[in-house]
CSV table of C-alpha atoms in Angstrom, one decimal:
chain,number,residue,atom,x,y,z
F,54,UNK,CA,108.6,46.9,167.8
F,55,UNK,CA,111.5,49.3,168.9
F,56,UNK,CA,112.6,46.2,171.8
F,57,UNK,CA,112.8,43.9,168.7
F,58,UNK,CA,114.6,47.0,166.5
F,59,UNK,CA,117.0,47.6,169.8
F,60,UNK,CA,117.8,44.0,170.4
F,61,UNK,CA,118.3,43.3,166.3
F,62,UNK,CA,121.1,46.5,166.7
F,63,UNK,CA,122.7,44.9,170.1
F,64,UNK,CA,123.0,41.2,168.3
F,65,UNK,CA,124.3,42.7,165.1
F,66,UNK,CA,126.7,44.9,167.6
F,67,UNK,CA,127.8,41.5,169.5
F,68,UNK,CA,128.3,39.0,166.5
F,69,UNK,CA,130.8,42.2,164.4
F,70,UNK,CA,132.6,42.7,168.4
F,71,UNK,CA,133.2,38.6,168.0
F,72,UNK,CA,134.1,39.0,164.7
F,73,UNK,CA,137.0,41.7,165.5
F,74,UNK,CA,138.2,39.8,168.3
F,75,UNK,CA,138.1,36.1,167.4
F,76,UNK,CA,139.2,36.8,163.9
F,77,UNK,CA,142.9,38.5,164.6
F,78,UNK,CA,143.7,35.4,167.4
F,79,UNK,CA,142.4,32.9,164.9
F,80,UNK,CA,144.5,34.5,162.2
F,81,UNK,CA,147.7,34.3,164.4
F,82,UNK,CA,147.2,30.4,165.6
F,83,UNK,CA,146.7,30.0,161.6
F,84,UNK,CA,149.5,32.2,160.6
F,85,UNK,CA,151.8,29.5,162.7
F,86,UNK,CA,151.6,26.8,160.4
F,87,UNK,CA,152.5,28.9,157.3
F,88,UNK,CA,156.0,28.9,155.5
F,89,UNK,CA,157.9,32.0,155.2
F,90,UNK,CA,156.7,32.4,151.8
F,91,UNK,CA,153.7,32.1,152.3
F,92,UNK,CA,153.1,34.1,155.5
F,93,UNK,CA,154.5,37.2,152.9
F,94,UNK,CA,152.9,36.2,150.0
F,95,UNK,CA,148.9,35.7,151.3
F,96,UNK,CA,149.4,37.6,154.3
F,97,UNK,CA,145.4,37.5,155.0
F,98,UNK,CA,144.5,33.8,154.2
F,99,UNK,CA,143.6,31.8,157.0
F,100,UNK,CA,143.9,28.3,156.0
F,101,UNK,CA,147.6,27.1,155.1
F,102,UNK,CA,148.0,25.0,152.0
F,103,UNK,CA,150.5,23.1,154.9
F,104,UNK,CA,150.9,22.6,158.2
F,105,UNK,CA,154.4,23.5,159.3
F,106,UNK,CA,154.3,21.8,162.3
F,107,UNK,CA,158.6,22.4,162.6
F,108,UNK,CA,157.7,26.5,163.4
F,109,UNK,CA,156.9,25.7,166.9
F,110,UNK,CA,159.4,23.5,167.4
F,111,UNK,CA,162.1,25.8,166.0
F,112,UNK,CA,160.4,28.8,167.8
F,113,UNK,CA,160.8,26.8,171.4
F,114,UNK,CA,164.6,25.5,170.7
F,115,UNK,CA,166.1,27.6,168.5
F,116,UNK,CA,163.7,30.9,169.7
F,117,UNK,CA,164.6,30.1,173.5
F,118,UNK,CA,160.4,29.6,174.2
F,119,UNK,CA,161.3,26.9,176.3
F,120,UNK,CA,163.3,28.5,178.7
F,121,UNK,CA,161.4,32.0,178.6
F,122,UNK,CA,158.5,29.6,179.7
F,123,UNK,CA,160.3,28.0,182.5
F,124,UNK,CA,161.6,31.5,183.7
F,125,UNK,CA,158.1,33.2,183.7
F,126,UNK,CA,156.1,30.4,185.4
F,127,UNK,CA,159.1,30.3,188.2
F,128,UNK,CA,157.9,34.2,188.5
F,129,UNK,CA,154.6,33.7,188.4
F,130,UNK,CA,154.5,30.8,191.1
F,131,UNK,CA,156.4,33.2,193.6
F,132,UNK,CA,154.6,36.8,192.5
F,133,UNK,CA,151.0,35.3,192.4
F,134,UNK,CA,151.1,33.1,195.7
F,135,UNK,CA,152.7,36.2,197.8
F,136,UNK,CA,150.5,38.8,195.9
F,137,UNK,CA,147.3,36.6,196.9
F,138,UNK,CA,148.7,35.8,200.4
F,139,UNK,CA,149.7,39.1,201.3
F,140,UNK,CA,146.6,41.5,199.7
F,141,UNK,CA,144.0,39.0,200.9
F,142,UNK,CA,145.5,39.4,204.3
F,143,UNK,CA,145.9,43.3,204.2
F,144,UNK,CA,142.6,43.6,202.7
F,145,UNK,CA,140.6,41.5,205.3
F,146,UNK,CA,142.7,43.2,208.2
F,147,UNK,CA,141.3,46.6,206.7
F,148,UNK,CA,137.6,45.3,205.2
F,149,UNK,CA,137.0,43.6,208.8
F,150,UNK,CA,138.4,45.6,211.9
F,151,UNK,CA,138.4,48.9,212.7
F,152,UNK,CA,141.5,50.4,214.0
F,153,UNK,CA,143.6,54.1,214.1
F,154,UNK,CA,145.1,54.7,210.4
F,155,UNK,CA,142.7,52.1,209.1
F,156,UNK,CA,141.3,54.4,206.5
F,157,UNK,CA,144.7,56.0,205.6
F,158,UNK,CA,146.3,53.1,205.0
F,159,UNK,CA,143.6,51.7,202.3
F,160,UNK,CA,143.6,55.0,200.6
F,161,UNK,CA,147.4,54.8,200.8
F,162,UNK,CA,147.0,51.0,198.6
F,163,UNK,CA,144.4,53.1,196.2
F,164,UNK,CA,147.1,55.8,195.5
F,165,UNK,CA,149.1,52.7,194.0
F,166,UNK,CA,146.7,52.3,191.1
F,167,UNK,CA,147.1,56.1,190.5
F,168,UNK,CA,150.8,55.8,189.8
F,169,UNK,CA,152.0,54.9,186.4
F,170,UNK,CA,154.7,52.3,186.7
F,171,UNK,CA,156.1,54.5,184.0
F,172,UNK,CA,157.0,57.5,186.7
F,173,UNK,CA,158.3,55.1,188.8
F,174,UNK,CA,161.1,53.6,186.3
F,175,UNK,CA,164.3,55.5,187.5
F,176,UNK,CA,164.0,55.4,191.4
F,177,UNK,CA,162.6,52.1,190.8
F,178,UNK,CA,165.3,51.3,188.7
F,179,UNK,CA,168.0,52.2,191.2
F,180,UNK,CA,166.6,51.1,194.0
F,181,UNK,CA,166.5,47.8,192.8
F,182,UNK,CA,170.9,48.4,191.9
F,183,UNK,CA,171.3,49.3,195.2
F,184,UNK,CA,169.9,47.0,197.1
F,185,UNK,CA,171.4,44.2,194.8
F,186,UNK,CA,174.6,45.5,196.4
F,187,UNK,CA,173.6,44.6,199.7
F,188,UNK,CA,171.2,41.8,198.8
F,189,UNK,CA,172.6,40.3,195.3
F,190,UNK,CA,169.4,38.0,195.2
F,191,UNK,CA,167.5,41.2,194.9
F,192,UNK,CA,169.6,42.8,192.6
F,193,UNK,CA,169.1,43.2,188.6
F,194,UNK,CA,168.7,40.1,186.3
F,195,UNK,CA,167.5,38.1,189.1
F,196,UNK,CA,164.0,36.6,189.0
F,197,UNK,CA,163.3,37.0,193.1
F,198,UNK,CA,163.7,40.7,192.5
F,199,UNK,CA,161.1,40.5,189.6
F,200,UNK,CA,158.9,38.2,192.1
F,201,UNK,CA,159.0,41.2,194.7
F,202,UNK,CA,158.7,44.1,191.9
F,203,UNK,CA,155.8,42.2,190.8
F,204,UNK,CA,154.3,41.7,194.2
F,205,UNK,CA,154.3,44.9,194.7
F,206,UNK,CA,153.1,46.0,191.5
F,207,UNK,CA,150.0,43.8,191.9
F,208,UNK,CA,149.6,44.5,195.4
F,209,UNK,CA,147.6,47.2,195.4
F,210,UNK,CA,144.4,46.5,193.0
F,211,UNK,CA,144.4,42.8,194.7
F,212,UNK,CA,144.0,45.0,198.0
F,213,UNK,CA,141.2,47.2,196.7
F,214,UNK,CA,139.5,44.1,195.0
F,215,UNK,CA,139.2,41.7,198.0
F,216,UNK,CA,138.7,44.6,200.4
F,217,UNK,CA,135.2,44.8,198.8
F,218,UNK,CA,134.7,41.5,198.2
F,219,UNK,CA,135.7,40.6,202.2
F,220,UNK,CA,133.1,43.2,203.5
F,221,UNK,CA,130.1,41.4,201.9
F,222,UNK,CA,130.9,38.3,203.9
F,223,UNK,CA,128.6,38.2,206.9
F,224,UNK,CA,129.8,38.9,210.4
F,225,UNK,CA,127.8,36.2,212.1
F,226,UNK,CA,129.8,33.3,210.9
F,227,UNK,CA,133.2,35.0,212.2
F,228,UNK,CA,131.8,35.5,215.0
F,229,UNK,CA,130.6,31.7,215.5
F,230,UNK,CA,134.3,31.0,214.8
F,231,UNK,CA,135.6,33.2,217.5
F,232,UNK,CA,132.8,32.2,220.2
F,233,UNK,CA,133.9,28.5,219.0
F,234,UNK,CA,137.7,29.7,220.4
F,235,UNK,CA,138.7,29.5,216.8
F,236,UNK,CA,142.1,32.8,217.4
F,237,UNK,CA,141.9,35.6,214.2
F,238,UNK,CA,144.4,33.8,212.5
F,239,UNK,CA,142.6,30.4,212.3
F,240,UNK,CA,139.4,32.4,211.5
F,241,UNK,CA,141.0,33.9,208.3
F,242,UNK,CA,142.4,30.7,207.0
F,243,UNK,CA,140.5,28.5,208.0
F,244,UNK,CA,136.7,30.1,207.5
F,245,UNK,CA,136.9,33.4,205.8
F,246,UNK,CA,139.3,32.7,203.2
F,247,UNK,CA,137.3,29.5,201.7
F,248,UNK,CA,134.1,31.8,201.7
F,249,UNK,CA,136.4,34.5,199.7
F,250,UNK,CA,137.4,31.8,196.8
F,251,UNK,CA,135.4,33.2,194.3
F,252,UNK,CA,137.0,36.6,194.8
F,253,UNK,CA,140.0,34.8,195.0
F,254,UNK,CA,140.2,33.1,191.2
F,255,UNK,CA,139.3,35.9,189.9
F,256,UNK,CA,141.7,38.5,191.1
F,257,UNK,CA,144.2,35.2,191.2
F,258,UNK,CA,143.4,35.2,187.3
F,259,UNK,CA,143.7,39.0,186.9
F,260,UNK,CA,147.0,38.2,188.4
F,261,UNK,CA,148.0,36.2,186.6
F,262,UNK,CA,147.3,37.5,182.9
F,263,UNK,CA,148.7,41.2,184.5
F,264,UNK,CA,152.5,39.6,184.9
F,265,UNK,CA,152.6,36.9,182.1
F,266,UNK,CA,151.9,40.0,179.6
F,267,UNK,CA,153.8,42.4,181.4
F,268,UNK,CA,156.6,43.8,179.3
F,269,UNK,CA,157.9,46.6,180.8
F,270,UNK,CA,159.6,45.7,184.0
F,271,UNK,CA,161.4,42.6,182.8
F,272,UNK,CA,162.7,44.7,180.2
F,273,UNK,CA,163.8,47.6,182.5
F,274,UNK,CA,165.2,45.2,185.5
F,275,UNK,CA,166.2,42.4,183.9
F,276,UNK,CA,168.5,43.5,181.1
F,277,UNK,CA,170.9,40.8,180.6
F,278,UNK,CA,174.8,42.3,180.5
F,279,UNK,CA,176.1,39.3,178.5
F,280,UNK,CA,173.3,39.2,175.7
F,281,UNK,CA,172.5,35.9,177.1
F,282,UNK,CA,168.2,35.5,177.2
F,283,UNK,CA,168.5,32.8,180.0
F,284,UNK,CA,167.1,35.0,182.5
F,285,UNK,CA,164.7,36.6,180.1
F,286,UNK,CA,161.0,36.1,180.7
F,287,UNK,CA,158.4,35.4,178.0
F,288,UNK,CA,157.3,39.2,176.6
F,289,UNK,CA,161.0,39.6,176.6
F,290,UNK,CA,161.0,36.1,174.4
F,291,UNK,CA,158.6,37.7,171.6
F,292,UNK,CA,160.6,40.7,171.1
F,293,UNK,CA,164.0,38.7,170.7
F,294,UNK,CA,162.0,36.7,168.3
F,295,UNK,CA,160.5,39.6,166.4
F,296,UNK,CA,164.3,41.4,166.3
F,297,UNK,CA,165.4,37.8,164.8
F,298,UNK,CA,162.9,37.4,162.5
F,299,UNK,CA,164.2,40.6,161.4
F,300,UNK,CA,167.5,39.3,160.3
F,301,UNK,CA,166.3,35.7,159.0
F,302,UNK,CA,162.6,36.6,157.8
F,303,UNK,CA,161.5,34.1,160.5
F,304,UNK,CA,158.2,34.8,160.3
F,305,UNK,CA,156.3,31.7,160.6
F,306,UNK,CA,158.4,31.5,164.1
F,307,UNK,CA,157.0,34.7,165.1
F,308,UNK,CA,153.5,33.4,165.1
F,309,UNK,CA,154.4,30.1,166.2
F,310,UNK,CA,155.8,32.0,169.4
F,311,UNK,CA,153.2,34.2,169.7
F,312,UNK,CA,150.5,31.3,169.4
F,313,UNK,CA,152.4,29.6,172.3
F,314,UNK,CA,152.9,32.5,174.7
F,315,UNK,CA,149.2,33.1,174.0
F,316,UNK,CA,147.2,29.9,174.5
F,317,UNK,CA,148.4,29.4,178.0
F,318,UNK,CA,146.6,32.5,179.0
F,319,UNK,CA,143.9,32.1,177.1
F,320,UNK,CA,143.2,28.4,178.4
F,321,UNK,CA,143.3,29.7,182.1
F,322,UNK,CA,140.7,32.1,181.3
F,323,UNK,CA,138.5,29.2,179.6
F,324,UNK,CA,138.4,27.2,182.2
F,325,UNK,CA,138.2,29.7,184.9
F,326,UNK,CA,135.8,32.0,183.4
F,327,UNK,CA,132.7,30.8,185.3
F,328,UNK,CA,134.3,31.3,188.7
F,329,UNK,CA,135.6,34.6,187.5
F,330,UNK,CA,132.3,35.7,186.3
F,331,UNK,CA,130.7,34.7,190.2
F,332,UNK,CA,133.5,36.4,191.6
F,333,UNK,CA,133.0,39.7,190.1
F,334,UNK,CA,129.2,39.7,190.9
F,335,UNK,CA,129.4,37.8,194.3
F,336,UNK,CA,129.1,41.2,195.9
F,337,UNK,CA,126.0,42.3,193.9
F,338,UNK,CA,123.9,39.5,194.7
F,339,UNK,CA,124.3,39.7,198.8
């Protein structure tokens, strides 16, 4: 009686959690085919009496979506690949051979997820000035300094992650590999790295969903001087279309741009979520 009480109390606990997620995204997406007028006047209502197809549109040209989209998957292309390249490497050199430092230098990579990036905004800040001096593709406004500053942002939880996941894979079969005269680097890519995939989607997804919402350091390092948004990325898109809707009570553009900065996200996820479920308990089960 009290198992059927307890699991009553964890469905009922489930279906209201749905509820208070699903409904606010559904009420966004629904909210972007509303007029103006509308938006104000039945604020809550979730069915439009039309679909205003012409908010997205206007949101993409007239908002600048299209090229805060273009801008943030040229980021993410370069900060993802050499986030996963360079912390899957790091973390099997740690997670698999035993050397002087090796210890030090994987507590040094968990002190990064210690620091707020917060702290870290004027020296980072600077930094990033002076060495636009020296190298102007690194310097401020320019997307390959947001690809490093997000590389190394990311680096260090994609380090701690895979490290884990790396030391469940058994010895034997890099061993076979190295008998078979197969050097350390063909062992990596070649056989360890396929068996690490399911680590790899998932912290590749975490990733990912980390730097398309992050807000903060496009807005502190890529502040454009001529008011121009063509270097922008897409958090920065949303807030130029929430100051603009501001000014021209734009609101059905607002959610239209929220609805398309969201889905691509949320799609990923959807598709991925199976391989980012086995990745999180692939070490449990060996």
């Amino acid at each position: 009686m009290s198992t059927r009480i307890f699991n009553g109390f964890s469905h009922l606990f489930l279906v209201v959690w749905a509820l208070m997620v699903v409904y606010p995204l559904l009420w966004v997406v629904m909210s972007a085919f509303k007029g103006d007028s509308e938006v104000i006047r039945e604020p809550l209502s979730l069915i439009p009496s039309k679909l205003h197809w012409d908010n997205f549109a206007r949101a993409w040209t007239n908002g600048h979506l299209g090229s805060f989209f273009l801008n943030t998957v040229l980021v993410l292309l370069g900060s993802v690949t050499l986030t996963m390249l360079l912390g899957s490497m790091a973390a099997y050199a740690l997670a698999r051979y035993e050397f002087p430092g090796n210890r030090l230098i994987y507590y040094l990579f968990l002190s990064g997820l210690t620091l707020p990036v917060y702290l870290a905004a004027v020296p980072l800040f600077k930094g990033v000035y002076k060495m636009g001096v020296t190298f102007p593709l690194l310097g401020p406004n320019k997307h390959v300094m947001l690809i490093v500053v997000y590389v190394a942002w990311s680096l260090a939880f994609t380090v701690f992650f895979m490290h884990s996941f790396f030391r469940t894979l058994p010895d034997s079969i890099a061993e076979a590999a190295m008998v078979d005269g197969a050097s350390h680097t063909r062992t990596f890519f070649s056989v360890m790295l396929p068996m690490a995939k399911p680590g790899l989607i998932s912290i590749g997804i975490f990733n990912v969903l980390g730097q398309w919402n992050q807000w903060y350091l496009p807005t502190l390092l890529m502040q454009s001087l001529s008011g121009e948004p063509k270097h922008q990325v897409i958090s920065q898109g949303l807030i130029e279309l929430s100051v603009n809707q501001g000014y021209k009570s734009d609101w059905s553009g607002l959610f239209a741009g929220v609805t398309m900065a969201t889905l691509p996200v949320l799609i990923v996820y959807i598709v991925f979520q199976r391989q980012v479920q086995s990745g999180l308990t692939a070490g449990v089960g060996k």
